[in-house]
PDB file of C-alpha atoms and ligand atoms in Angstrom:
ATOM      1  CA  MET A   1     -23.554  29.642  13.865  1.00  0.00           C
ATOM      2  CA  HIS A   2     -24.162  33.994  13.095  1.00  0.00           C
ATOM      3  CA  THR A   3     -20.655  34.777  11.229  1.00  0.00           C
ATOM      4  CA  GLU A   4     -20.468  38.690  11.248  1.00  0.00           C
ATOM      5  CA  VAL A   5     -18.518  39.933   8.530  1.00  0.00           C
ATOM      6  CA  ILE A   6     -16.641  43.021   9.249  1.00  0.00           C
ATOM      7  CA  ASP A   7     -17.103  45.895   7.030  1.00  0.00           C
ATOM      8  CA  GLY A   8     -13.105  47.394   6.733  1.00  0.00           C
ATOM      9  CA  ARG A   9     -14.319  50.127   4.384  1.00  0.00           C
ATOM     10  CA  ARG A  10     -16.560  51.304   6.948  1.00  0.00           C
ATOM     11  CA  LEU A  11     -14.082  51.354   9.827  1.00  0.00           C
ATOM     12  CA  ALA A  12     -11.283  52.129   7.589  1.00  0.00           C
ATOM     13  CA  ARG A  13     -13.722  55.644   6.935  1.00  0.00           C
ATOM     14  CA  GLN A  14     -14.228  55.886  10.696  1.00  0.00           C
ATOM     15  CA  VAL A  15     -10.134  56.246  10.837  1.00  0.00           C
ATOM     16  CA  THR A  16      -9.818  58.710   7.691  1.00  0.00           C
ATOM     17  CA  ASP A  17     -12.358  60.957   8.974  1.00  0.00           C
ATOM     18  CA  ALA A  18     -10.850  61.498  11.933  1.00  0.00           C
ATOM     19  CA  VAL A  19      -7.390  62.378  10.359  1.00  0.00           C
ATOM     20  CA  ALA A  20      -8.572  64.449   8.570  1.00  0.00           C
ATOM     21  CA  ALA A  21     -10.273  66.282  10.589  1.00  0.00           C
ATOM     22  CA  GLU A  22      -7.081  67.036  12.597  1.00  0.00           C
ATOM     23  CA  ALA A  23      -5.076  67.464   9.357  1.00  0.00           C
ATOM     24  CA  ALA A  24      -7.502  70.548   8.404  1.00  0.00           C
ATOM     25  CA  ARG A  25      -6.515  72.062  11.993  1.00  0.00           C
ATOM     26  CA  LEU A  26      -2.873  71.691  11.569  1.00  0.00           C
ATOM     27  CA  PRO A  27      -0.460  75.393  10.381  1.00  0.00           C
ATOM     28  CA  ARG A  28       0.665  73.198   7.018  1.00  0.00           C
ATOM     29  CA  ARG A  29      -1.185  70.030   5.602  1.00  0.00           C
ATOM     30  CA  PRO A  30       0.530  66.902   6.178  1.00  0.00           C
ATOM     31  CA  GLY A  31       3.688  65.690   2.954  1.00  0.00           C
ATOM     32  CA  LEU A  32       3.167  61.998   1.998  1.00  0.00           C
ATOM     33  CA  ALA A  33       5.923  61.201  -0.809  1.00  0.00           C
ATOM     34  CA  VAL A  34       5.297  57.213  -2.535  1.00  0.00           C
ATOM     35  CA  ILE A  35       8.421  56.382  -4.331  1.00  0.00           C
ATOM     36  CA  ILE A  36       7.658  53.275  -6.941  1.00  0.00           C
ATOM     37  CA  VAL A  37      10.330  50.864  -8.668  1.00  0.00           C
ATOM     38  CA  GLY A  38       9.375  48.950 -12.000  1.00  0.00           C
ATOM     39  CA  ASP A  39       5.607  48.833 -13.847  1.00  0.00           C
ATOM     40  CA  ASP A  40       4.171  45.775 -11.279  1.00  0.00           C
ATOM     41  CA  PRO A  41       0.327  46.510 -11.959  1.00  0.00           C
ATOM     42  CA  ALA A  42      -0.807  45.627  -8.252  1.00  0.00           C
ATOM     43  CA  SER A  43       1.943  48.002  -6.964  1.00  0.00           C
ATOM     44  CA  HIS A  44       1.051  50.799  -9.210  1.00  0.00           C
ATOM     45  CA  LEU A  45      -2.464  50.219  -7.953  1.00  0.00           C
ATOM     46  CA  TYR A  46      -1.771  49.865  -4.352  1.00  0.00           C
ATOM     47  CA  VAL A  47      -0.183  53.170  -4.811  1.00  0.00           C
ATOM     48  CA  ARG A  48      -3.523  54.725  -6.728  1.00  0.00           C
ATOM     49  CA  ASN A  49      -5.404  53.706  -4.344  1.00  0.00           C
ATOM     50  CA  LYS A  50      -3.011  55.819  -1.183  1.00  0.00           C
ATOM     51  CA  VAL A  51      -2.465  59.105  -3.127  1.00  0.00           C
ATOM     52  CA  ARG A  52      -6.194  59.405  -3.914  1.00  0.00           C
ATOM     53  CA  THR A  53      -6.943  58.843  -0.498  1.00  0.00           C
ATOM     54  CA  ALA A  54      -3.879  61.080   1.018  1.00  0.00           C
ATOM     55  CA  GLU A  55      -6.244  63.867  -0.951  1.00  0.00           C
ATOM     56  CA  GLN A  56      -8.974  63.052   0.526  1.00  0.00           C
ATOM     57  CA  VAL A  57      -7.794  63.999   3.186  1.00  0.00           C
ATOM     58  CA  GLY A  58      -6.105  66.656   2.527  1.00  0.00           C
ATOM     59  CA  PHE A  59      -2.732  65.699   2.332  1.00  0.00           C
ATOM     60  CA  LYS A  60      -0.536  66.875  -0.126  1.00  0.00           C
ATOM     61  CA  SER A  61       0.912  63.816  -1.943  1.00  0.00           C
ATOM     62  CA  GLU A  62       3.500  63.397  -4.522  1.00  0.00           C
ATOM     63  CA  THR A  63       4.286  60.234  -6.951  1.00  0.00           C
ATOM     64  CA  VAL A  64       8.449  59.442  -7.614  1.00  0.00           C
ATOM     65  CA  ARG A  65       8.333  56.257 -10.279  1.00  0.00           C
ATOM     66  CA  LEU A  66      11.361  54.906 -11.512  1.00  0.00           C
ATOM     67  CA  ASP A  67      12.260  52.073 -14.016  1.00  0.00           C
ATOM     68  CA  ALA A  68      12.395  48.399 -13.110  1.00  0.00           C
ATOM     69  CA  ASP A  69      16.596  49.120 -13.868  1.00  0.00           C
ATOM     70  CA  THR A  70      16.494  52.086 -11.436  1.00  0.00           C
ATOM     71  CA  SER A  71      20.544  51.624  -9.429  1.00  0.00           C
ATOM     72  CA  GLU A  72      20.130  51.596  -5.739  1.00  0.00           C
ATOM     73  CA  ALA A  73      22.000  54.466  -4.989  1.00  0.00           C
ATOM     74  CA  ASP A  74      20.047  56.712  -7.368  1.00  0.00           C
ATOM     75  CA  VAL A  75      16.308  55.302  -4.742  1.00  0.00           C
ATOM     76  CA  LEU A  76      18.791  55.726  -1.651  1.00  0.00           C
ATOM     77  CA  ALA A  77      19.443  59.512  -3.345  1.00  0.00           C
ATOM     78  CA  ARG A  78      15.921  60.319  -3.756  1.00  0.00           C
ATOM     79  CA  ILE A  79      14.792  59.289  -0.029  1.00  0.00           C
ATOM     80  CA  ASN A  80      18.012  60.993   1.064  1.00  0.00           C
ATOM     81  CA  TRP A  81      16.515  64.211  -0.949  1.00  0.00           C
ATOM     82  CA  LEU A  82      12.828  63.678   0.466  1.00  0.00           C
ATOM     83  CA  ASN A  83      13.928  63.183   4.372  1.00  0.00           C
ATOM     84  CA  SER A  84      15.655  66.540   3.740  1.00  0.00           C
ATOM     85  CA  ARG A  85      12.556  68.371   2.687  1.00  0.00           C
ATOM     86  CA  ASP A  86      10.434  70.378   5.016  1.00  0.00           C
ATOM     87  CA  ASP A  87       6.965  69.530   4.174  1.00  0.00           C
ATOM     88  CA  ILE A  88       7.146  65.317   3.554  1.00  0.00           C
ATOM     89  CA  ASP A  89       6.304  64.245   6.739  1.00  0.00           C
ATOM     90  CA  GLY A  90       5.767  60.552   5.497  1.00  0.00           C
ATOM     91  CA  ILE A  91       7.872  58.479   2.711  1.00  0.00           C
ATOM     92  CA  LEU A  92       6.733  54.912   1.383  1.00  0.00           C
ATOM     93  CA  VAL A  93       8.820  52.846  -0.256  1.00  0.00           C
ATOM     94  CA  GLN A  94       6.137  50.245  -2.559  1.00  0.00           C
ATOM     95  CA  LEU A  95       7.714  46.621  -2.141  1.00  0.00           C
ATOM     96  CA  PRO A  96       9.073  43.873  -3.595  1.00  0.00           C
ATOM     97  CA  LEU A  97      12.482  46.285  -4.215  1.00  0.00           C
ATOM     98  CA  PRO A  98      13.698  44.970  -8.388  1.00  0.00           C
ATOM     99  CA  PRO A  99      16.112  42.004  -6.946  1.00  0.00           C
ATOM    100  CA  GLN A 100      19.388  44.475  -7.589  1.00  0.00           C
ATOM    101  CA  MET A 101      17.889  46.034  -4.271  1.00  0.00           C
ATOM    102  CA  ASN A 102      19.274  45.729  -0.522  1.00  0.00           C
ATOM    103  CA  THR A 103      15.250  46.290   0.974  1.00  0.00           C
ATOM    104  CA  LEU A 104      16.824  46.680   4.630  1.00  0.00           C
ATOM    105  CA  ARG A 105      19.558  49.136   3.457  1.00  0.00           C
ATOM    106  CA  VAL A 106      16.443  51.693   1.639  1.00  0.00           C
ATOM    107  CA  MET A 107      14.179  51.090   4.201  1.00  0.00           C
ATOM    108  CA  ALA A 108      16.899  51.984   6.607  1.00  0.00           C
ATOM    109  CA  THR A 109      17.872  55.347   4.653  1.00  0.00           C
ATOM    110  CA  VAL A 110      14.310  56.529   5.411  1.00  0.00           C
ATOM    111  CA  ASP A 111      14.621  59.126   8.049  1.00  0.00           C
ATOM    112  CA  PRO A 112      12.730  57.169  10.995  1.00  0.00           C
ATOM    113  CA  ARG A 113      10.285  59.650  12.024  1.00  0.00           C
ATOM    114  CA  LYS A 114       9.550  59.612   8.382  1.00  0.00           C
ATOM    115  CA  ASP A 115       9.028  55.859   7.327  1.00  0.00           C
ATOM    116  CA  VAL A 116       5.288  55.564   7.746  1.00  0.00           C
ATOM    117  CA  ASP A 117       5.500  52.284   6.643  1.00  0.00           C
ATOM    118  CA  GLY A 118       7.413  50.793  10.384  1.00  0.00           C
ATOM    119  CA  LEU A 119       9.936  49.444   8.862  1.00  0.00           C
ATOM    120  CA  HIS A 120      12.971  51.074  10.170  1.00  0.00           C
ATOM    121  CA  ALA A 121      15.066  49.267  12.428  1.00  0.00           C
ATOM    122  CA  LEU A 122      14.437  51.761  14.332  1.00  0.00           C
ATOM    123  CA  ASN A 123      11.051  51.739  14.286  1.00  0.00           C
ATOM    124  CA  ALA A 124      10.353  47.986  14.512  1.00  0.00           C
ATOM    125  CA  GLY A 125      12.397  48.066  17.898  1.00  0.00           C
ATOM    126  CA  LYS A 126      10.391  50.335  19.529  1.00  0.00           C
ATOM    127  CA  LEU A 127       7.455  47.978  18.727  1.00  0.00           C
ATOM    128  CA  THR A 128       9.374  44.921  20.038  1.00  0.00           C
ATOM    129  CA  GLN A 129      10.255  47.400  23.213  1.00  0.00           C
ATOM    130  CA  GLY A 130       6.677  48.303  23.710  1.00  0.00           C
ATOM    131  CA  SER A 131       7.663  51.670  23.240  1.00  0.00           C
ATOM    132  CA  LEU A 132       5.567  52.315  19.701  1.00  0.00           C
ATOM    133  CA  GLY A 133       7.054  54.498  17.376  1.00  0.00           C
ATOM    134  CA  LEU A 134       5.516  54.280  13.707  1.00  0.00           C
ATOM    135  CA  ILE A 135       3.911  50.901  13.472  1.00  0.00           C
ATOM    136  CA  PRO A 136       3.435  49.192  10.842  1.00  0.00           C
ATOM    137  CA  CYS A 137      -0.181  50.061   8.758  1.00  0.00           C
ATOM    138  CA  THR A 138      -1.362  46.748   8.063  1.00  0.00           C
ATOM    139  CA  PRO A 139      -0.952  44.747  11.160  1.00  0.00           C
ATOM    140  CA  MET A 140      -2.064  48.312  12.390  1.00  0.00           C
ATOM    141  CA  GLY A 141      -4.874  47.639  10.286  1.00  0.00           C
ATOM    142  CA  CYS A 142      -5.307  44.121  11.668  1.00  0.00           C
ATOM    143  CA  LEU A 143      -5.676  45.127  15.714  1.00  0.00           C
ATOM    144  CA  LYS A 144      -8.031  47.890  14.758  1.00  0.00           C
ATOM    145  CA  ILE A 145      -9.528  46.045  13.316  1.00  0.00           C
ATOM    146  CA  ILE A 146      -9.930  42.873  16.390  1.00  0.00           C
ATOM    147  CA  LYS A 147     -10.609  45.886  18.574  1.00  0.00           C
ATOM    148  CA  SER A 148     -13.698  46.657  17.548  1.00  0.00           C
ATOM    149  CA  VAL A 149     -14.787  42.455  18.002  1.00  0.00           C
ATOM    150  CA  ILE A 150     -13.273  42.116  20.728  1.00  0.00           C
ATOM    151  CA  PRO A 151     -12.157  45.374  22.468  1.00  0.00           C
ATOM    152  CA  ASP A 152     -10.100  44.094  25.347  1.00  0.00           C
ATOM    153  CA  LEU A 153      -7.219  41.572  24.646  1.00  0.00           C
ATOM    154  CA  THR A 154      -6.007  40.208  27.941  1.00  0.00           C
ATOM    155  CA  GLY A 155      -6.078  36.224  28.044  1.00  0.00           C
ATOM    156  CA  CYS A 156      -6.861  35.513  24.207  1.00  0.00           C
ATOM    157  CA  HIS A 157      -5.429  33.158  22.413  1.00  0.00           C
ATOM    158  CA  ALA A 158      -3.708  34.669  19.033  1.00  0.00           C
ATOM    159  CA  VAL A 159      -2.662  32.708  16.269  1.00  0.00           C
ATOM    160  CA  VAL A 160      -0.310  34.603  13.410  1.00  0.00           C
ATOM    161  CA  ILE A 161       0.391  32.801  10.055  1.00  0.00           C
ATOM    162  CA  GLY A 162       3.461  33.550   8.459  1.00  0.00           C
ATOM    163  CA  ALA A 163       6.208  35.200   9.657  1.00  0.00           C
ATOM    164  CA  SER A 164       7.390  38.497   7.214  1.00  0.00           C
ATOM    165  CA  ASN A 165       9.027  41.478   8.496  1.00  0.00           C
ATOM    166  CA  ILE A 166       5.917  43.258   7.166  1.00  0.00           C
ATOM    167  CA  VAL A 167       3.013  42.146   8.211  1.00  0.00           C
ATOM    168  CA  GLY A 168       3.812  38.894  10.749  1.00  0.00           C
ATOM    169  CA  LYS A 169       6.353  39.702  12.686  1.00  0.00           C
ATOM    170  CA  PRO A 170       4.559  43.257  13.586  1.00  0.00           C
ATOM    171  CA  MET A 171       1.299  41.258  14.353  1.00  0.00           C
ATOM    172  CA  ALA A 172       2.516  39.552  17.064  1.00  0.00           C
ATOM    173  CA  ALA A 173       4.385  42.228  18.421  1.00  0.00           C
ATOM    174  CA  LEU A 174       1.169  44.777  18.216  1.00  0.00           C
ATOM    175  CA  LEU A 175      -1.119  41.704  19.757  1.00  0.00           C
ATOM    176  CA  LEU A 176       1.988  40.483  22.656  1.00  0.00           C
ATOM    177  CA  GLU A 177       1.349  44.767  23.981  1.00  0.00           C
ATOM    178  CA  GLU A 178      -2.845  43.537  23.930  1.00  0.00           C
ATOM    179  CA  ASN A 179      -1.843  40.803  26.195  1.00  0.00           C
ATOM    180  CA  ALA A 180      -3.001  38.626  24.553  1.00  0.00           C
ATOM    181  CA  THR A 181      -1.035  34.607  23.948  1.00  0.00           C
ATOM    182  CA  VAL A 182       1.114  34.750  21.131  1.00  0.00           C
ATOM    183  CA  THR A 183       1.128  31.767  18.754  1.00  0.00           C
ATOM    184  CA  GLN A 184       3.608  32.528  15.818  1.00  0.00           C
ATOM    185  CA  THR A 185       3.739  29.859  13.402  1.00  0.00           C
ATOM    186  CA  HIS A 186       5.375  30.214   9.606  1.00  0.00           C
ATOM    187  CA  ILE A 187       6.139  27.630   6.187  1.00  0.00           C
ATOM    188  CA  HIS A 188       8.681  24.860   8.596  1.00  0.00           C
ATOM    189  CA  THR A 189       5.853  25.049  11.542  1.00  0.00           C
ATOM    190  CA  ARG A 190       4.502  21.564  12.138  1.00  0.00           C
ATOM    191  CA  ASP A 191       0.855  20.962  12.259  1.00  0.00           C
ATOM    192  CA  THR A 192      -0.055  24.573  12.070  1.00  0.00           C
ATOM    193  CA  GLN A 193      -3.966  23.037  12.181  1.00  0.00           C
ATOM    194  CA  PHE A 194      -3.394  21.660  15.630  1.00  0.00           C
ATOM    195  CA  ILE A 195      -2.227  24.941  16.413  1.00  0.00           C
ATOM    196  CA  CYS A 196      -4.626  27.627  14.457  1.00  0.00           C
ATOM    197  CA  ARG A 197      -8.002  24.957  16.728  1.00  0.00           C
ATOM    198  CA  GLY A 198      -6.870  26.595  19.577  1.00  0.00           C
ATOM    199  CA  ALA A 199      -7.131  30.348  18.515  1.00  0.00           C
ATOM    200  CA  ASP A 200      -9.754  32.870  19.571  1.00  0.00           C
ATOM    201  CA  ILE A 201      -8.069  35.510  17.324  1.00  0.00           C
ATOM    202  CA  LEU A 202      -6.519  33.703  13.809  1.00  0.00           C
ATOM    203  CA  VAL A 203      -4.986  36.519  11.755  1.00  0.00           C
ATOM    204  CA  SER A 204      -3.389  34.799   8.258  1.00  0.00           C
ATOM    205  CA  ALA A 205      -0.716  36.651   6.458  1.00  0.00           C
ATOM    206  CA  VAL A 206       0.653  33.893   3.846  1.00  0.00           C
ATOM    207  CA  GLY A 207      -0.426  34.154   0.202  1.00  0.00           C
ATOM    208  CA  LYS A 208      -2.170  31.190  -0.254  1.00  0.00           C
ATOM    209  CA  PRO A 209      -5.640  30.966  -0.833  1.00  0.00           C
ATOM    210  CA  GLY A 210      -7.387  28.901   0.651  1.00  0.00           C
ATOM    211  CA  LEU A 211      -4.677  27.721   3.203  1.00  0.00           C
ATOM    212  CA  VAL A 212      -7.013  27.958   6.282  1.00  0.00           C
ATOM    213  CA  ARG A 213      -9.825  25.425   6.376  1.00  0.00           C
ATOM    214  CA  GLY A 214     -12.483  25.376   7.594  1.00  0.00           C
ATOM    215  CA  ASN A 215     -11.704  22.820  10.406  1.00  0.00           C
ATOM    216  CA  TRP A 216      -8.756  24.895  11.368  1.00  0.00           C
ATOM    217  CA  ILE A 217     -11.424  27.626  13.244  1.00  0.00           C
ATOM    218  CA  LYS A 218     -12.321  27.439  16.548  1.00  0.00           C
ATOM    219  CA  PRO A 219     -15.622  28.020  16.911  1.00  0.00           C
ATOM    220  CA  ARG A 220     -16.413  31.592  17.341  1.00  0.00           C
ATOM    221  CA  ALA A 221     -13.645  32.754  16.831  1.00  0.00           C
ATOM    222  CA  VAL A 222     -12.273  36.059  15.157  1.00  0.00           C
ATOM    223  CA  VAL A 223     -10.890  35.437  11.787  1.00  0.00           C
ATOM    224  CA  ILE A 224      -8.679  38.122  10.115  1.00  0.00           C
ATOM    225  CA  ASP A 225      -8.151  37.316   6.646  1.00  0.00           C
ATOM    226  CA  VAL A 226      -4.108  39.387   5.807  1.00  0.00           C
ATOM    227  CA  GLY A 227      -3.752  37.239   2.247  1.00  0.00           C
ATOM    228  CA  THR A 228      -4.360  38.778  -0.566  1.00  0.00           C
ATOM    229  CA  SER A 229      -3.950  36.689  -4.261  1.00  0.00           C
ATOM    230  CA  ARG A 230      -4.980  37.037  -7.360  1.00  0.00           C
ATOM    231  CA  VAL A 231      -6.553  33.509  -8.805  1.00  0.00           C
ATOM    232  CA  GLU A 232      -7.280  32.953 -13.027  1.00  0.00           C
ATOM    233  CA  LEU A 233     -11.049  31.296 -12.876  1.00  0.00           C
ATOM    234  CA  PRO A 234     -11.810  28.343 -15.076  1.00  0.00           C
ATOM    235  CA  ASP A 235     -14.040  31.380 -17.116  1.00  0.00           C
ATOM    236  CA  GLY A 236     -10.417  33.470 -17.513  1.00  0.00           C
ATOM    237  CA  SER A 237     -11.502  36.449 -15.301  1.00  0.00           C
ATOM    238  CA  VAL A 238      -8.908  37.136 -12.515  1.00  0.00           C
ATOM    239  CA  VAL A 239     -10.398  37.425  -8.917  1.00  0.00           C
ATOM    240  CA  THR A 240      -8.208  38.438  -5.904  1.00  0.00           C
ATOM    241  CA  ARG A 241      -9.172  35.328  -3.323  1.00  0.00           C
ATOM    242  CA  GLY A 242      -7.173  35.115   1.121  1.00  0.00           C
ATOM    243  CA  ASP A 243      -5.796  32.078   2.359  1.00  0.00           C
ATOM    244  CA  VAL A 244      -9.190  31.606   4.612  1.00  0.00           C
ATOM    245  CA  ALA A 245     -11.048  29.718   3.001  1.00  0.00           C
ATOM    246  CA  PHE A 246     -14.677  31.963   3.281  1.00  0.00           C
ATOM    247  CA  ASP A 247     -17.014  29.778   2.478  1.00  0.00           C
ATOM    248  CA  GLU A 248     -16.203  26.999   5.325  1.00  0.00           C
ATOM    249  CA  ALA A 249     -15.646  29.728   7.586  1.00  0.00           C
ATOM    250  CA  MET A 250     -18.652  31.094   7.127  1.00  0.00           C
ATOM    251  CA  GLY A 251     -20.954  29.013  10.302  1.00  0.00           C
ATOM    252  CA  VAL A 252     -17.708  28.505  12.534  1.00  0.00           C
ATOM    253  CA  ALA A 253     -16.059  31.961  13.047  1.00  0.00           C
ATOM    254  CA  GLY A 254     -17.888  34.483  15.029  1.00  0.00           C
ATOM    255  CA  ALA A 255     -16.351  37.488  13.036  1.00  0.00           C
ATOM    256  CA  ILE A 256     -14.348  36.916   9.600  1.00  0.00           C
ATOM    257  CA  THR A 257     -12.252  40.030   7.193  1.00  0.00           C
ATOM    258  CA  PRO A 258     -13.537  39.508   3.763  1.00  0.00           C
ATOM    259  CA  VAL A 259     -11.228  40.020   1.359  1.00  0.00           C
ATOM    260  CA  PRO A 260     -11.490  42.536  -0.442  1.00  0.00           C
ATOM    261  CA  GLY A 261     -12.729  45.316   1.161  1.00  0.00           C
ATOM    262  CA  GLY A 262     -11.594  43.852   4.467  1.00  0.00           C
ATOM    263  CA  VAL A 263      -7.736  44.763   6.073  1.00  0.00           C
ATOM    264  CA  GLY A 264      -7.194  45.719   2.752  1.00  0.00           C
ATOM    265  CA  PRO A 265      -9.078  49.569   3.188  1.00  0.00           C
ATOM    266  CA  MET A 266      -7.670  49.774   7.220  1.00  0.00           C
ATOM    267  CA  THR A 267      -3.584  49.532   5.375  1.00  0.00           C
ATOM    268  CA  ILE A 268      -4.748  52.501   3.932  1.00  0.00           C
ATOM    269  CA  ALA A 269      -6.588  54.170   6.127  1.00  0.00           C
ATOM    270  CA  CYS A 270      -3.473  52.930   8.790  1.00  0.00           C
ATOM    271  CA  LEU A 271      -0.998  54.895   6.328  1.00  0.00           C
ATOM    272  CA  MET A 272      -2.634  58.461   6.782  1.00  0.00           C
ATOM    273  CA  GLU A 273      -2.929  57.882  10.540  1.00  0.00           C
ATOM    274  CA  ASN A 274       0.987  57.012  10.348  1.00  0.00           C
ATOM    275  CA  THR A 275       2.062  60.621   8.146  1.00  0.00           C
ATOM    276  CA  LEU A 276      -1.050  62.358  10.564  1.00  0.00           C
ATOM    277  CA  ILE A 277       1.298  61.347  13.827  1.00  0.00           C
ATOM    278  CA  ALA A 278       4.370  61.804  11.975  1.00  0.00           C
ATOM    279  CA  ALA A 279       3.675  65.416  10.756  1.00  0.00           C
ATOM    280  CA  LYS A 280       2.440  66.528  14.067  1.00  0.00           C
ATOM    281  CA  ALA A 281       5.540  65.323  15.471  1.00  0.00           C
ATOM    282  CA  ARG A 282       7.572  67.669  13.359  1.00  0.00           C
ATOM    283  CA  MET A 283       5.520  70.353  13.538  1.00  0.00           C
ATOM    284  CA  GLY A 284       5.440  70.108  17.134  1.00  0.00           C
TER     285      GLY A 284
HETATM  286  P1  LIG B 301       5.888  36.963   2.847  1.00  0.00           P
HETATM  287  O1  LIG B 301       5.529  36.195   1.542  1.00  0.00           O
HETATM  288  O2  LIG B 301       6.997  37.731   3.152  1.00  0.00           O
HETATM  289  O3  LIG B 301       5.523  36.205   3.678  1.00  0.00           O
HETATM  290  C1  LIG B 301       5.212  35.008   4.443  1.00  0.00           C
HETATM  291  C2  LIG B 301       4.888  34.128   5.271  1.00  0.00           C
HETATM  292  O4  LIG B 301       4.469  33.518   5.701  1.00  0.00           O
HETATM  293  C3  LIG B 301       5.937  33.377   5.597  1.00  0.00           C
HETATM  294  O5  LIG B 301       6.089  33.760   7.073  1.00  0.00           O
HETATM  295  C4  LIG B 301       6.298  32.934   5.659  1.00  0.00           C
HETATM  296  O6  LIG B 301       7.313  31.662   6.619  1.00  0.00           O
HETATM  297  C5  LIG B 301       4.916  32.268   5.757  1.00  0.00           C
HETATM  298  N1  LIG B 301       4.321  30.853   5.005  1.00  0.00           N
HETATM  299  C6  LIG B 301       4.194  30.606   3.757  1.00  0.00           C
HETATM  300  N2  LIG B 301       3.620  29.316   3.172  1.00  0.00           N
HETATM  301  C7  LIG B 301       3.389  28.668   4.980  1.00  0.00           C
HETATM  302  C8  LIG B 301       2.440  28.109   4.979  1.00  0.00           C
HETATM  303  N3  LIG B 301       1.790  27.306   4.020  1.00  0.00           N
HETATM  304  N4  LIG B 301       1.916  27.639   6.220  1.00  0.00           N
HETATM  305  C9  LIG B 301       1.753  28.686   6.915  1.00  0.00           C
HETATM  306  N5  LIG B 301       3.235  30.236   6.823  1.00  0.00           N
HETATM  307  C10 LIG B 301       3.458  30.213   5.540  1.00  0.00           C
HETATM  308  O7  LIG B 301       4.449  37.838   1.777  1.00  0.00           O
HETATM  309  P2  LIG B 301       3.960  39.014   3.274  1.00  0.00           P
HETATM  310  O8  LIG B 301       4.248  40.420   2.648  1.00  0.00           O
HETATM  311  O9  LIG B 301       3.425  39.136   4.534  1.00  0.00           O
HETATM  312  O10 LIG B 301       1.846  38.928   2.832  1.00  0.00           O
HETATM  313  C11 LIG B 301       1.465  37.731   2.982  1.00  0.00           C
HETATM  314  C12 LIG B 301       0.337  38.477   2.626  1.00  0.00           C
HETATM  315  O11 LIG B 301      -0.739  39.577   2.477  1.00  0.00           O
HETATM  316  C13 LIG B 301       0.335  38.372   0.682  1.00  0.00           C
HETATM  317  O12 LIG B 301      -0.828  37.434  -0.047  1.00  0.00           O
HETATM  318  C14 LIG B 301      -0.203  39.741   1.088  1.00  0.00           C
HETATM  319  O13 LIG B 301       0.031  39.706  -0.861  1.00  0.00           O
HETATM  320  C15 LIG B 301      -0.664  40.398   1.269  1.00  0.00           C
HETATM  321  N6  LIG B 301      -0.555  41.253   2.094  1.00  0.00           N
HETATM  322  C16 LIG B 301      -2.302  41.997   2.617  1.00  0.00           C
HETATM  323  C17 LIG B 301      -1.634  43.367   2.898  1.00  0.00           C
HETATM  324  C18 LIG B 301      -2.822  44.303   2.091  1.00  0.00           C
HETATM  325  O14 LIG B 301      -3.030  45.570   2.823  1.00  0.00           O
HETATM  326  N7  LIG B 301      -4.480  43.813   2.829  1.00  0.00           N
HETATM  327  C19 LIG B 301      -0.948  44.219   3.084  1.00  0.00           C
HETATM  328  C20 LIG B 301       0.460  42.946   2.907  1.00  0.00           C
HETATM  329  C21 LIG B 301       0.696  42.349   2.936  1.00  0.00           C
END
């Protein structure tokens, strides 16, 4: 069977081109602020990519870099300053935060109208009630990818592996809003493999390379691989791997996202879209 490898970069360009065109018609440039705490190289790379894309679509962008031992009170004060500024429409706090910080308290401090990561309890609550606020970028990107292959998800069985606040839970809520029948699995689920075999749409958001084997996949299923793990090869080189055993999935799945080049670029594109939505709402 032919398996389509979905080009996440191409889909992301479609989103960012539309964002750039609409941003150019606004009375002022949308402003995105990113706060990064600590020196995790992967987080810094993600932030650089986000800032670069923000500039490409014509946004004003600002990065607040803080040391790993910064206090939570200091981070909250920075967020409050950004909340108060007219020129900042979106605030993103790059996760994970150092252990001395309470992530939920930090997210709760971001003005929900500027919460472009969609992680404030108000936006998370709106999502579960179906009155959509700002939606977390990764699940939104996954949904756009899925709909590029299956425009109408009504009645499809979707399985989401992983139940984090940032990916798994909002992904399941979004699929439910699209009238899919959703099963959510997590570390304590019994026989995840059996559940996955019934999935028309399989989204894996775990962070365990090779977890999803070829024989977990229903023939012709759409497989979305959110997992992003750095793996060291025997020759010492380091590569990025998803959760899905990609070679095994080829020939079984109907369509699959590669890692890298699948969900990652769409996450950034959806961040730009959220910033545009927030800016438009603030400009009236
Ligand atoms: P997390 O650690 O917060 O959550 C992982 C989830 O997986 C948990 O709900 C846990 O119960 C579940 N889990 C763990 N082991 C399992 C197993 N063996 N079987 C079934 N479920 C299991 O992680 P997260 O923040 O949700 O991120 C998940 C992955 O997605 C990571 O690899 C992360 O790097 C990646 N990610 C990628 C993007 C992107 O833009 N491409 C964005 C966000 C996260």
